[in-house]
Coordinates of C-alpha atoms in Angstrom, one line a residue:
X1 CA 24.9 0.5 -12.5
X2 CA 26.6 0.5 -9.1
X3 CA 24.4 3.3 -7.8
X4 CA 21.3 1.7 -9.3
X5 CA 21.6 -1.5 -7.2
X6 CA 23.6 0.0 -4.3
X7 CA 21.9 3.4 -3.6
X8 CA 24.3 3.9 -0.7
X9 CA 26.9 5.2 -3.3
X10 CA 24.4 7.8 -4.3
X11 CA 24.7 9.7 -0.9
X12 CA 27.8 8.5 0.9
X13 CA 30.1 10.6 -1.2
X14 CA 28.4 13.8 0.0
X15 CA 28.3 12.8 3.7
X16 CA 29.6 15.4 6.0
X17 CA 29.7 16.5 9.7
X18 CA 26.4 18.3 9.5
X19 CA 24.6 15.3 8.0
X20 CA 26.3 13.0 10.6
X21 CA 24.9 15.2 13.4
X22 CA 21.4 15.2 12.0
X23 CA 21.4 11.4 11.5
X24 CA 22.8 10.7 15.0
X25 CA 20.0 12.8 16.6
X26 CA 17.4 11.1 14.5
X27 CA 18.8 7.7 15.4
X28 CA 18.8 8.5 19.1
X29 CA 15.1 9.4 19.0
X30 CA 14.1 6.4 16.8
X31 CA 16.1 4.0 19.0
X32 CA 14.2 5.2 22.1
X33 CA 11.0 4.6 20.3
X34 CA 12.0 1.3 18.6
X35 CA 13.2 -0.6 21.6
X36 CA 9.7 -1.0 23.2
X37 CA 8.1 -1.4 19.8
X38 CA 10.4 -4.2 18.9
X39 CA 9.6 -6.1 22.1
X40 CA 5.9 -5.4 21.7
X41 CA 5.7 -6.5 18.1
X42 CA 7.6 -9.7 18.8
X43 CA 4.9 -10.4 21.5
X44 CA 2.2 -9.7 18.9
X45 CA 3.9 -12.2 16.5
X46 CA 3.9 -14.8 19.2
X47 CA 7.7 -14.8 19.5
X48 CA 10.1 -14.2 22.4
X49 CA 10.8 -10.5 23.0
X50 CA 14.5 -10.7 22.0
X51 CA 13.4 -11.7 18.5
X52 CA 12.0 -8.2 18.0
X53 CA 15.4 -6.7 18.8
X54 CA 17.1 -9.1 16.4
X55 CA 14.7 -8.0 13.7
X56 CA 15.6 -4.4 14.3
X57 CA 19.4 -4.6 13.8
X58 CA 20.7 -6.1 10.5
X59 CA 17.5 -5.2 8.5
X60 CA 18.2 -1.5 9.2
X61 CA 21.8 -1.9 7.9
X62 CA 20.7 -3.8 4.8
X63 CA 18.1 -1.1 4.0
X64 CA 20.8 1.6 4.4
X65 CA 22.8 -0.1 1.7
X66 CA 20.0 -1.1 -0.7
X67 CA 17.1 1.2 0.0
X68 CA 16.3 4.5 -1.8
X69 CA 14.4 6.4 0.8
X70 CA 16.4 8.7 2.9
X71 CA 14.1 8.5 5.9
X72 CA 12.3 5.2 5.9
X73 CA 12.8 3.1 9.0
X74 CA 12.6 -0.6 8.6
X75 CA 11.7 -3.1 11.3
X76 CA 8.8 -5.0 12.8
X77 CA 5.4 -3.5 12.3
X78 CA 2.0 -4.3 13.7
X79 CA 0.1 -5.6 10.6
X80 CA 3.0 -7.8 9.4
X81 CA 3.5 -9.1 12.9
X82 CA -0.1 -10.1 13.1
X83 CA 0.1 -11.8 9.7
X84 CA 3.2 -13.6 10.9
X85 CA 1.3 -14.9 13.9
X86 CA -1.6 -16.0 11.7
X87 CA 0.7 -17.8 9.2
X88 CA 3.1 -19.5 11.7
X89 CA 0.3 -20.3 14.2
X90 CA -1.1 -22.9 11.7
X91 CA 2.2 -24.8 11.9
X92 CA 3.4 -24.8 15.5
X93 CA 2.5 -23.7 19.0
X94 CA 3.6 -20.2 20.1
X95 CA 6.8 -20.2 22.1
X96 CA 8.0 -23.5 20.7
X97 CA 11.3 -23.9 18.8
X98 CA 9.4 -25.0 15.7
X99 CA 7.4 -21.7 15.8
X100 CA 10.6 -19.6 15.9
X101 CA 12.1 -21.6 13.0
X102 CA 8.9 -21.2 11.0
X103 CA 9.0 -17.4 11.6
X104 CA 12.6 -17.2 10.5
X105 CA 11.8 -19.2 7.3
X106 CA 8.9 -16.9 6.6
X107 CA 11.2 -13.9 6.7
X108 CA 13.6 -15.6 4.4
X109 CA 10.9 -16.5 1.9
X110 CA 9.4 -13.0 2.0
X111 CA 12.9 -11.6 1.3
X112 CA 13.4 -13.9 -1.7
X113 CA 10.0 -13.0 -3.1
X114 CA 10.7 -9.3 -2.8
X115 CA 14.1 -9.7 -4.4
X116 CA 12.7 -11.6 -7.3
X117 CA 9.9 -9.0 -7.8
X118 CA 12.6 -6.3 -7.6
X119 CA 14.9 -7.8 -10.2
X120 CA 11.9 -8.5 -12.5
X121 CA 10.8 -4.8 -12.0
X122 CA 7.4 -5.8 -10.6
X123 CA 6.9 -2.9 -8.4
X124 CA 3.7 -2.0 -10.3
X125 CA 2.0 -5.1 -8.8
X126 CA 1.3 -2.9 -5.8
X127 CA -1.2 -1.0 -7.9
X128 CA -3.5 -4.0 -7.8
X129 CA -4.3 -3.0 -4.2
X130 CA -6.5 0.0 -4.3
X131 CA -6.2 2.6 -1.5
X132 CA -9.7 2.0 -0.2
X133 CA -8.9 -1.8 0.1
X134 CA -5.6 -1.2 1.8
X135 CA -7.2 1.4 4.2
X136 CA -10.0 -1.1 5.0
X137 CA -7.5 -3.9 5.6
X138 CA -5.3 -1.8 7.9
X139 CA -8.3 -0.6 9.8
X140 CA -9.7 -4.1 10.4
X141 CA -6.2 -5.4 11.2
X142 CA -5.8 -2.6 13.8
X143 CA -9.1 -3.6 15.5
X144 CA -8.0 -7.3 15.5
X145 CA -4.6 -6.4 16.9
X146 CA -6.0 -4.2 19.6
X147 CA -8.6 -6.9 20.6
X148 CA -5.9 -9.6 20.6
X149 CA -3.9 -7.6 23.2
X150 CA -6.7 -7.2 25.7
X151 CA -5.9 -10.6 27.1
X152 CA -2.6 -9.2 28.3
X153 CA -4.3 -6.1 29.7
X154 CA -6.8 -8.3 31.6
X155 CA -4.3 -11.0 32.6
X156 CA -6.4 -13.8 31.1
X157 CA -6.0 -16.4 28.3
X158 CA -7.9 -15.8 25.1
X159 CA -7.4 -16.9 21.5
X160 CA -8.9 -16.3 18.1
X161 CA -7.9 -15.6 14.5
X162 CA -10.7 -13.1 13.9
X163 CA -12.5 -10.4 15.9
X164 CA -15.6 -12.5 16.7
X165 CA -13.6 -15.4 18.1
X166 CA -11.5 -13.0 20.1
X167 CA -14.5 -11.3 21.7
X168 CA -16.2 -14.6 22.6
X169 CA -13.0 -15.9 24.1
X170 CA -12.4 -12.6 26.1
X171 CA -16.0 -12.6 27.4
X172 CA -15.8 -16.2 28.5
X173 CA -12.6 -15.6 30.5
X174 CA -13.5 -12.2 31.8
X175 CA -14.4 -13.5 35.3
X176 CA -10.7 -14.6 35.6
X177 CA -9.4 -11.0 35.2
X178 CA -6.3 -10.4 37.3
X179 CA -6.8 -7.1 39.0
X180 CA -3.1 -6.1 39.5
X181 CA -2.6 -6.8 35.8
X182 CA -5.6 -4.7 34.8
X183 CA -4.3 -1.8 36.9
X184 CA -0.9 -2.0 35.3
X185 CA -2.5 -2.3 31.8
X186 CA -4.9 0.6 32.3
X187 CA -2.2 2.8 33.7
X188 CA 0.2 2.1 30.9
X189 CA -2.5 2.6 28.2
X190 CA -3.7 5.9 29.7
X191 CA -0.2 7.2 30.2
X192 CA 0.8 6.3 26.6
X193 CA -2.3 8.1 25.2
X194 CA -1.6 11.1 27.3
X195 CA 2.2 11.3 26.5
X196 CA 1.5 10.9 22.8
X197 CA -1.0 13.8 22.8
X198 CA 0.1 16.1 25.6
X199 CA 3.6 15.4 26.9
X200 CA 5.4 17.5 24.4
X201 CA 3.3 20.6 25.0
X202 CA 3.5 20.0 28.8
X203 CA 7.3 19.9 28.6
X204 CA 7.4 23.1 26.5
X205 CA 5.2 24.9 29.0
X206 CA 7.7 23.9 31.7
X207 CA 10.5 25.7 29.9
X208 CA 12.2 22.6 28.4
X209 CA 13.8 23.2 25.0
X210 CA 12.1 22.1 21.9
X211 CA 14.7 19.5 20.9
X212 CA 14.8 17.9 24.3
X213 CA 11.0 18.0 24.6
X214 CA 10.8 16.2 21.2
X215 CA 13.1 13.4 22.4
X216 CA 11.3 13.0 25.8
X217 CA 7.8 13.0 24.2
X218 CA 8.9 10.0 22.0
X219 CA 10.3 8.3 25.1
X220 CA 6.8 7.9 26.6
X221 CA 6.8 4.1 26.0
X222 CA 10.3 3.8 27.6
X223 CA 9.1 5.8 30.6
X224 CA 6.0 3.5 30.9
X225 CA 8.3 0.5 30.7
X226 CA 10.5 1.9 33.4
X227 CA 7.7 2.8 35.8
X228 CA 5.8 -0.5 35.4
X229 CA 9.0 -2.6 35.6
X230 CA 9.9 -0.9 38.9
X231 CA 6.4 -1.4 40.2
X232 CA 6.5 -5.1 39.3
X233 CA 9.9 -5.5 41.0
X234 CA 9.2 -3.5 44.1
X235 CA 5.7 -4.8 44.7
X236 CA 6.6 -8.4 43.7
X237 CA 3.6 -8.4 41.3
X238 CA 4.6 -11.8 39.8
X239 CA 3.4 -13.4 43.0
X240 CA 0.1 -11.7 42.4
X241 CA -0.4 -13.3 39.0
X242 CA 1.0 -10.5 36.8
X243 CA 2.7 -12.0 33.8
X244 CA 6.2 -10.7 33.2
X245 CA 8.5 -10.9 30.2
X246 CA 11.0 -12.9 32.2
X247 CA 14.6 -13.6 31.2
X248 CA 15.7 -12.2 27.9
X249 CA 19.0 -13.5 26.6
X250 CA 21.7 -10.8 26.4
X251 CA 23.9 -10.4 23.4
X252 CA 23.7 -10.1 19.6
X253 CA 22.0 -12.7 17.5
X254 CA 24.1 -15.5 16.0
X255 CA 24.1 -15.6 12.2
X256 CA 22.6 -18.7 10.6
X257 CA 20.8 -19.8 7.4
X258 CA 17.1 -20.9 7.7
X259 CA 16.3 -24.6 7.5
X260 CA 14.9 -25.9 4.3
X261 CA 12.0 -28.2 5.0
X262 CA 9.8 -28.6 1.9
X263 CA 6.6 -29.1 3.9
X264 CA 7.1 -25.9 5.9
X265 CA 8.1 -23.8 2.8
X266 CA 5.1 -25.1 1.0
X267 CA 2.7 -24.3 3.8
X268 CA 4.1 -20.8 4.2
X269 CA 4.3 -19.8 0.5
X270 CA 0.9 -18.1 0.2
X271 CA 1.5 -16.2 3.5
X272 CA 4.9 -15.1 2.4
X273 CA 3.5 -13.7 -0.8
X274 CA 0.8 -11.8 1.0
X275 CA 3.2 -10.5 3.7
X276 CA 5.6 -9.4 0.9
X277 CA 2.9 -7.5 -1.0
X278 CA 1.3 -5.9 2.1
X279 CA 4.6 -5.0 3.5
X280 CA 5.8 -3.5 0.2
X281 CA 2.6 -1.5 -0.3
X282 CA 2.8 -0.1 3.3
X283 CA 6.5 0.7 3.0
X284 CA 6.5 2.3 -0.4
X285 CA 3.4 4.4 0.5
X286 CA 5.2 5.8 3.5
X287 CA 8.5 6.3 1.6
X288 CA 6.8 8.1 -1.3
X289 CA 4.9 10.4 1.1
X290 CA 8.0 11.4 3.0
X291 CA 10.2 11.7 -0.1
X292 CA 7.7 14.1 -1.7
X293 CA 7.9 16.5 1.3
X294 CA 11.6 17.0 0.6
X295 CA 11.3 16.8 -3.2
X296 CA 13.1 13.6 -3.3
X297 CA 12.3 10.4 -5.3
X298 CA 12.3 6.7 -4.5
X299 CA 12.5 3.8 -6.9
X300 CA 9.7 1.3 -6.2
X301 CA 11.6 -1.5 -7.9
X302 CA 14.8 -0.8 -5.9
X303 CA 12.6 -0.6 -2.8
X304 CA 11.6 -4.2 -3.5
X305 CA 15.3 -5.1 -3.5
X306 CA 15.9 -3.1 -0.3
X307 CA 13.0 -4.7 1.6
X308 CA 14.0 -8.1 0.2
X309 CA 17.5 -7.7 1.5
X310 CA 16.2 -6.4 4.9
X311 CA 14.0 -9.5 5.3
X312 CA 16.8 -11.9 4.4
X313 CA 19.0 -10.0 6.9
X314 CA 16.2 -10.4 9.5
X315 CA 16.1 -14.1 8.8
X316 CA 19.8 -14.9 9.0
X317 CA 19.9 -13.0 12.3
X318 CA 17.0 -14.9 13.9
X319 CA 14.3 -12.3 13.2
X320 CA 10.9 -12.3 11.5
X321 CA 9.4 -10.4 8.6
X322 CA 9.9 -6.7 8.6
X323 CA 9.0 -3.7 6.5
X324 CA 9.0 0.1 6.6
X325 CA 7.0 1.4 9.6
X326 CA 4.8 4.4 9.4
X327 CA 5.1 5.8 12.9
X328 CA 8.9 5.3 13.3
X329 CA 9.6 6.6 9.7
X330 CA 7.6 9.8 10.5
X331 CA 9.6 10.2 13.7
X332 CA 12.8 9.6 11.8
X333 CA 11.7 12.3 9.2
X334 CA 10.6 14.8 11.8
X335 CA 13.8 14.3 13.9
X336 CA 15.9 15.4 10.9
X337 CA 17.3 12.2 9.4
X338 CA 19.0 13.1 6.1
X339 CA 20.3 9.7 4.9
X340 CA 19.7 6.0 5.5
X341 CA 22.8 6.1 7.7
X342 CA 20.4 7.2 10.5
X343 CA 18.9 3.7 10.2
X344 CA 22.4 2.1 10.5
X345 CA 23.0 4.2 13.7
X346 CA 19.7 3.1 15.0
X347 CA 20.8 -0.5 14.5
X348 CA 23.9 0.2 16.6
X349 CA 21.6 1.6 19.3
X350 CA 19.4 -1.5 19.3
X351 CA 22.5 -3.7 19.3
X352 CA 23.8 -1.9 22.4
X353 CA 20.4 -2.4 24.0
X354 CA 20.5 -6.1 23.3
X355 CA 23.9 -6.3 24.9
X356 CA 23.2 -4.3 28.0
X357 CA 19.6 -3.6 28.8
X358 CA 17.9 -7.0 28.5
X359 CA 18.6 -8.1 32.2
X360 CA 16.7 -5.0 33.3
X361 CA 13.6 -6.2 31.4
X362 CA 13.0 -9.3 33.5
X363 CA 10.2 -7.7 35.5
X364 CA 8.6 -5.9 32.6
X365 CA 4.8 -6.7 32.6
X366 CA 3.4 -8.0 29.4
X367 CA 0.5 -5.7 29.9
X368 CA 2.8 -2.7 29.3
X369 CA 3.9 -4.2 26.0
X370 CA 0.3 -4.8 25.1
X371 CA -0.6 -1.2 25.9
X372 CA 2.2 -0.1 23.6
X373 CA 0.7 -2.1 20.8
X374 CA -2.8 -1.0 21.4
X375 CA -1.9 2.7 21.4
X376 CA 0.2 2.3 18.3
X377 CA -2.3 0.4 16.2
X378 CA -5.4 2.4 17.2
X379 CA -3.8 5.3 15.3
X380 CA -4.1 3.2 12.2
X381 CA -7.8 2.7 12.6
X382 CA -9.7 5.2 10.4
X383 CA -13.4 4.4 10.4
X384 CA -14.0 8.0 9.1
X385 CA -12.6 6.8 5.8
X386 CA -15.8 4.9 5.3
X387 CA -17.9 8.1 5.3
X388 CA -15.4 9.9 3.1
X389 CA -15.3 7.1 0.6
X390 CA -19.1 6.8 0.6
X391 CA -19.4 10.5 -0.3
X392 CA -16.9 10.1 -3.2
X393 CA -17.4 6.7 -4.7
X394 CA -20.0 4.1 -3.8
X395 CA -18.0 1.2 -5.5
X396 CA -14.9 2.1 -3.5
X397 CA -17.0 2.2 -0.3
X398 CA -18.4 -1.3 -0.8
X399 CA -14.9 -2.6 -1.6
X400 CA -13.6 -1.0 1.6
X401 CA -16.5 -2.2 3.7
X402 CA -16.2 -5.8 2.3
X403 CA -12.5 -5.9 3.1
X404 CA -13.1 -4.7 6.7
X405 CA -15.9 -7.2 7.3
X406 CA -14.1 -10.1 5.8
X407 CA -10.9 -9.3 7.6
X408 CA -12.8 -9.0 10.9
X409 CA -14.8 -12.1 10.4
X410 CA -12.4 -14.5 8.7
X411 CA -8.9 -13.2 9.6
X412 CA -6.1 -11.2 7.9
X413 CA -5.1 -13.7 5.2
X414 CA -8.5 -14.1 3.7
X415 CA -9.2 -10.4 4.2
X416 CA -6.1 -9.4 2.1
X417 CA -6.8 -12.1 -0.5
X418 CA -10.4 -10.7 -0.8
X419 CA -9.0 -7.2 -1.0
X420 CA -6.7 -8.1 -3.9
X421 CA -9.6 -9.8 -5.7
X422 CA -11.9 -6.8 -5.0
X423 CA -9.3 -4.4 -6.3
X424 CA -9.0 -6.3 -9.6
X425 CA -12.7 -6.8 -9.9
X426 CA -13.3 -3.1 -9.2
X427 CA -10.8 -2.1 -11.9
X428 CA -12.4 -4.5 -14.4
X429 CA -15.9 -3.2 -13.5
X430 CA -14.9 0.4 -13.9
X431 CA -13.2 -0.1 -17.2
X432 CA -15.6 -2.6 -18.7
X433 CA -18.0 0.2 -19.4
X434 CA -15.7 3.0 -20.5
X435 CA -17.0 6.5 -20.3
X436 CA -17.8 7.9 -23.7
X437 CA -19.5 11.1 -24.9
X438 CA -21.0 12.5 -28.1
X439 CA -19.2 15.7 -28.7
X440 CA -19.8 18.8 -30.8
X441 CA -17.8 21.9 -31.7
X442 CA -17.8 24.9 -29.3
X443 CA -18.8 27.8 -31.6
X444 CA -16.0 29.8 -32.9
X445 CA -13.3 27.5 -31.5
X446 CA -11.4 24.3 -32.4
X447 CA -12.6 22.6 -29.1
X448 CA -15.1 19.8 -28.9
X449 CA -17.1 19.1 -25.8
X450 CA -19.9 16.9 -24.5
X451 CA -23.2 17.8 -26.1
X452 CA -25.0 17.2 -22.7
X453 CA -22.8 19.6 -20.8
X454 CA -22.1 22.5 -23.3
X455 CA -23.8 24.5 -26.0
X456 CA -22.1 23.1 -29.2
X457 CA -22.5 22.8 -32.9
X458 CA -23.4 19.4 -34.4
X459 CA -24.0 18.0 -37.8
X460 CA -26.8 15.5 -38.5
X461 CA -24.5 13.5 -40.8
X462 CA -21.4 13.4 -38.7
X463 CA -21.3 11.8 -35.2
X464 CA -18.3 12.1 -33.0
X465 CA -17.9 9.7 -30.1
X466 CA -15.1 10.5 -27.7
X467 CA -13.8 7.5 -25.9
X468 CA -12.3 8.2 -22.4
X469 CA -10.6 4.9 -21.7
X470 CA -8.1 2.5 -23.1
X471 CA -9.6 -0.3 -25.1
X472 CA -9.0 -3.9 -24.1
X473 CA -10.8 -7.3 -23.9
X474 CA -13.0 -6.3 -21.0
X475 CA -14.6 -3.2 -22.7
X476 CA -14.2 -3.9 -26.4
X477 CA -17.7 -5.5 -26.8
X478 CA -19.3 -2.6 -24.9
X479 CA -17.8 -0.1 -27.4
X480 CA -19.2 -2.2 -30.2
X481 CA -22.7 -2.1 -28.7
X482 CA -22.5 1.6 -28.0
X483 CA -21.5 2.4 -31.6
X484 CA -24.2 0.2 -33.1
X485 CA -26.9 1.7 -30.9
X486 CA -25.9 5.2 -31.9
X487 CA -25.9 4.4 -35.6
X488 CA -29.2 2.6 -35.4
X489 CA -30.9 5.5 -33.6
X490 CA -29.5 8.1 -36.1
X491 CA -30.4 7.1 -39.6
X492 CA -28.9 10.3 -41.1
X493 CA -25.4 9.5 -40.0
X494 CA -22.9 9.2 -42.9
X495 CA -19.6 9.5 -40.9
X496 CA -18.7 8.2 -37.4
X497 CA -15.6 9.6 -35.7
X498 CA -14.0 7.8 -32.8
X499 CA -12.2 10.6 -30.9
X500 CA -9.3 8.9 -29.0
X501 CA -7.4 11.5 -26.9
X502 CA -7.6 9.3 -23.8
X503 CA -6.9 5.9 -25.4
X504 CA -3.5 4.9 -24.3
X505 CA -3.7 1.2 -25.2
X506 CA -5.5 -1.1 -27.7
X507 CA -5.1 -4.8 -27.3
X508 CA -5.9 -7.6 -29.8
X509 CA -9.5 -8.0 -28.7
X510 CA -10.2 -4.3 -29.0
X511 CA -8.5 -4.3 -32.5
X512 CA -10.9 -7.1 -33.6
X513 CA -13.8 -5.0 -32.3
X514 CA -12.6 -2.0 -34.3
X515 CA -12.4 -4.2 -37.4
X516 CA -15.9 -5.5 -36.8
X517 CA -17.2 -1.9 -36.3
X518 CA -15.5 -0.9 -39.5
X519 CA -17.1 -3.7 -41.6
X520 CA -20.6 -3.4 -40.0
X521 CA -20.7 0.4 -40.5
X522 CA -19.6 0.0 -44.1
X523 CA -22.5 -2.4 -44.7
X524 CA -24.7 0.4 -43.3
X525 CA -23.2 3.1 -45.6
X526 CA -21.4 4.8 -42.8
X527 CA -17.6 5.5 -42.7
X528 CA -15.5 4.9 -39.6
X529 CA -12.9 7.6 -38.9
X530 CA -10.5 8.1 -36.0
X531 CA -9.1 11.3 -34.6
X532 CA -6.4 12.3 -32.1
X533 CA -4.8 8.9 -32.0
X534 CA -1.7 8.8 -29.9
X535 CA 1.6 8.0 -31.6
X536 CA 2.3 4.6 -29.9
X537 CA -1.2 3.5 -30.7
X538 CA -0.8 4.6 -34.3
X539 CA 2.5 2.7 -34.6
X540 CA 0.7 -0.5 -33.5
X541 CA -2.2 0.1 -35.9
X542 CA 0.2 0.6 -38.9
X543 CA 1.5 -3.0 -38.3
X544 CA -2.0 -4.4 -39.0
X545 CA -4.4 -4.4 -41.9
X546 CA -6.8 -2.2 -40.1
X547 CA -5.4 1.1 -41.5
X548 CA -5.7 -0.2 -45.1
X549 CA -9.2 -1.5 -44.6
X550 CA -10.5 1.5 -42.8
X551 CA -13.4 3.0 -44.7
X552 CA -12.7 6.5 -43.5
X553 CA -9.6 8.4 -42.4
X554 CA -7.3 8.8 -39.4
X555 CA -7.1 12.6 -38.6
X556 CA -4.5 14.3 -36.5
X557 CA -7.1 16.5 -34.7
X558 CA -10.8 16.4 -34.2
X559 CA -11.0 19.9 -35.7
X560 CA -9.4 18.6 -38.9
X561 CA -11.8 15.7 -39.0
X562 CA -14.8 18.0 -38.6
X563 CA -13.7 20.4 -41.3
X564 CA -12.7 17.7 -43.8
X565 CA -15.8 15.6 -43.5
X566 CA -18.1 18.6 -43.6
X567 CA -16.3 19.9 -46.7
X568 CA -16.6 16.5 -48.4
X569 CA -20.3 16.3 -47.7
X570 CA -20.9 19.8 -49.0
X571 CA -18.8 19.0 -52.1
X572 CA -20.9 15.9 -52.8
X573 CA -24.1 17.8 -52.3
X574 CA -23.0 20.4 -54.8
X575 CA -21.9 17.7 -57.2
X576 CA -25.4 16.0 -56.9
X577 CA -27.0 19.3 -57.8

């Protein structure tokens, strides 16, 4: 029980010197990467830069205690930061004390929601978001985030909750572009793209060791910050209109509980639910992918608890909503992290940065942080997924396209709500018309296959319909209509067999439909039979009157049903003679 809710006890007992070394190296690399990211994502959320550092300390410690992934790195991420800005921006002006308070409350609410979902074992709710919808939402959010940061690259003022409003605002303010800011922004963006793609190979060609080249290549944002900060200080760019981060308070965050104001909590509830679900889906997807590479497993329900604890930790330390980040988790994995202790060591590194480095960031241009965000989020934009999805599934393509367009046009909250609705509607649409096939016996075997795909034996008096979907309220009537149409179009049928190898569930509505089919076929002189019914389904059917009222039989296998019903028909024919 202790290991179940405190996974730290699952690995701490085997911790040794080798594991410590691996975790320390990974923590060093992730810390270098996380410092500029934390500052940048706080800027994206409309919060002071130090809040990003605060959101990267205690959440990592909390996840190390309660999380099940060995390599997931928790902290501020782009999409959740954008959703935070969208949610809190409706309540207060960016930069105000009320805005910060609302962001802290949002993190606390998100944490509570995740904890409740975890204790109720509701991790399966993430399945309501299909991958095409999530992919579309992240792609659209990436475009909005990138567009929202162009104002910092250009040194102008621009606002908007969707892509269209942002573009209009940017174009209207374009004549006011600050040239020194544009130069800084373009340099930082170009350098970050180059360092991400080419810096490691460049260093290796210069004879630098692989381990050091790996660390330095991840330090590209730190180097960009250092160069542009020195330039802003040495050239006194603030006097030329370049916006700087300014004074950042030194020290660790003070611990406090969020305020309880009913109106604010009520206003933020829907946003907190959406942030919780999106953050969980993004986090658990990354965690499962990385765990599979090492043949490890994670517990989605415990991940809810781990992420819930991380968000509450962020809230009480003055941070904003957090979740597992894709880029930093991959870096943590590639750097050799073996346990969640790497995250705790990263938290120590961020804490030291908050204590010692913040005075050095006064002259940091906001354009550099904007470049960091743009380079990070554009890697999430995957427009090629539209073509791949079109080639595979038209319905998934239209769900993805609708999510992208709605998110771009109306903003992230409506986009994700529409995505959830589309996911559910897509599932209902697909399962409302379950695939079924008339099957016959493959000659000389006990196998039965679709008569439209294989050369098979059939019997004019026996019809077998294989049902390839669970039966529930949305598709029960469709099955009735399908059976009646088949019987009406085949007057010689004496026996109908529903072959059920893929039926994993039958609800009350589907049971009523089976009873109606049984009675109506009986009136037509046709018996209803079932074959290959799974054990749990059979147990449920035995608790009803359906088995007693069934006009035919329930067979263990389709081959048994075929032989039995053919033998009975032959016997009756001989008796009639």
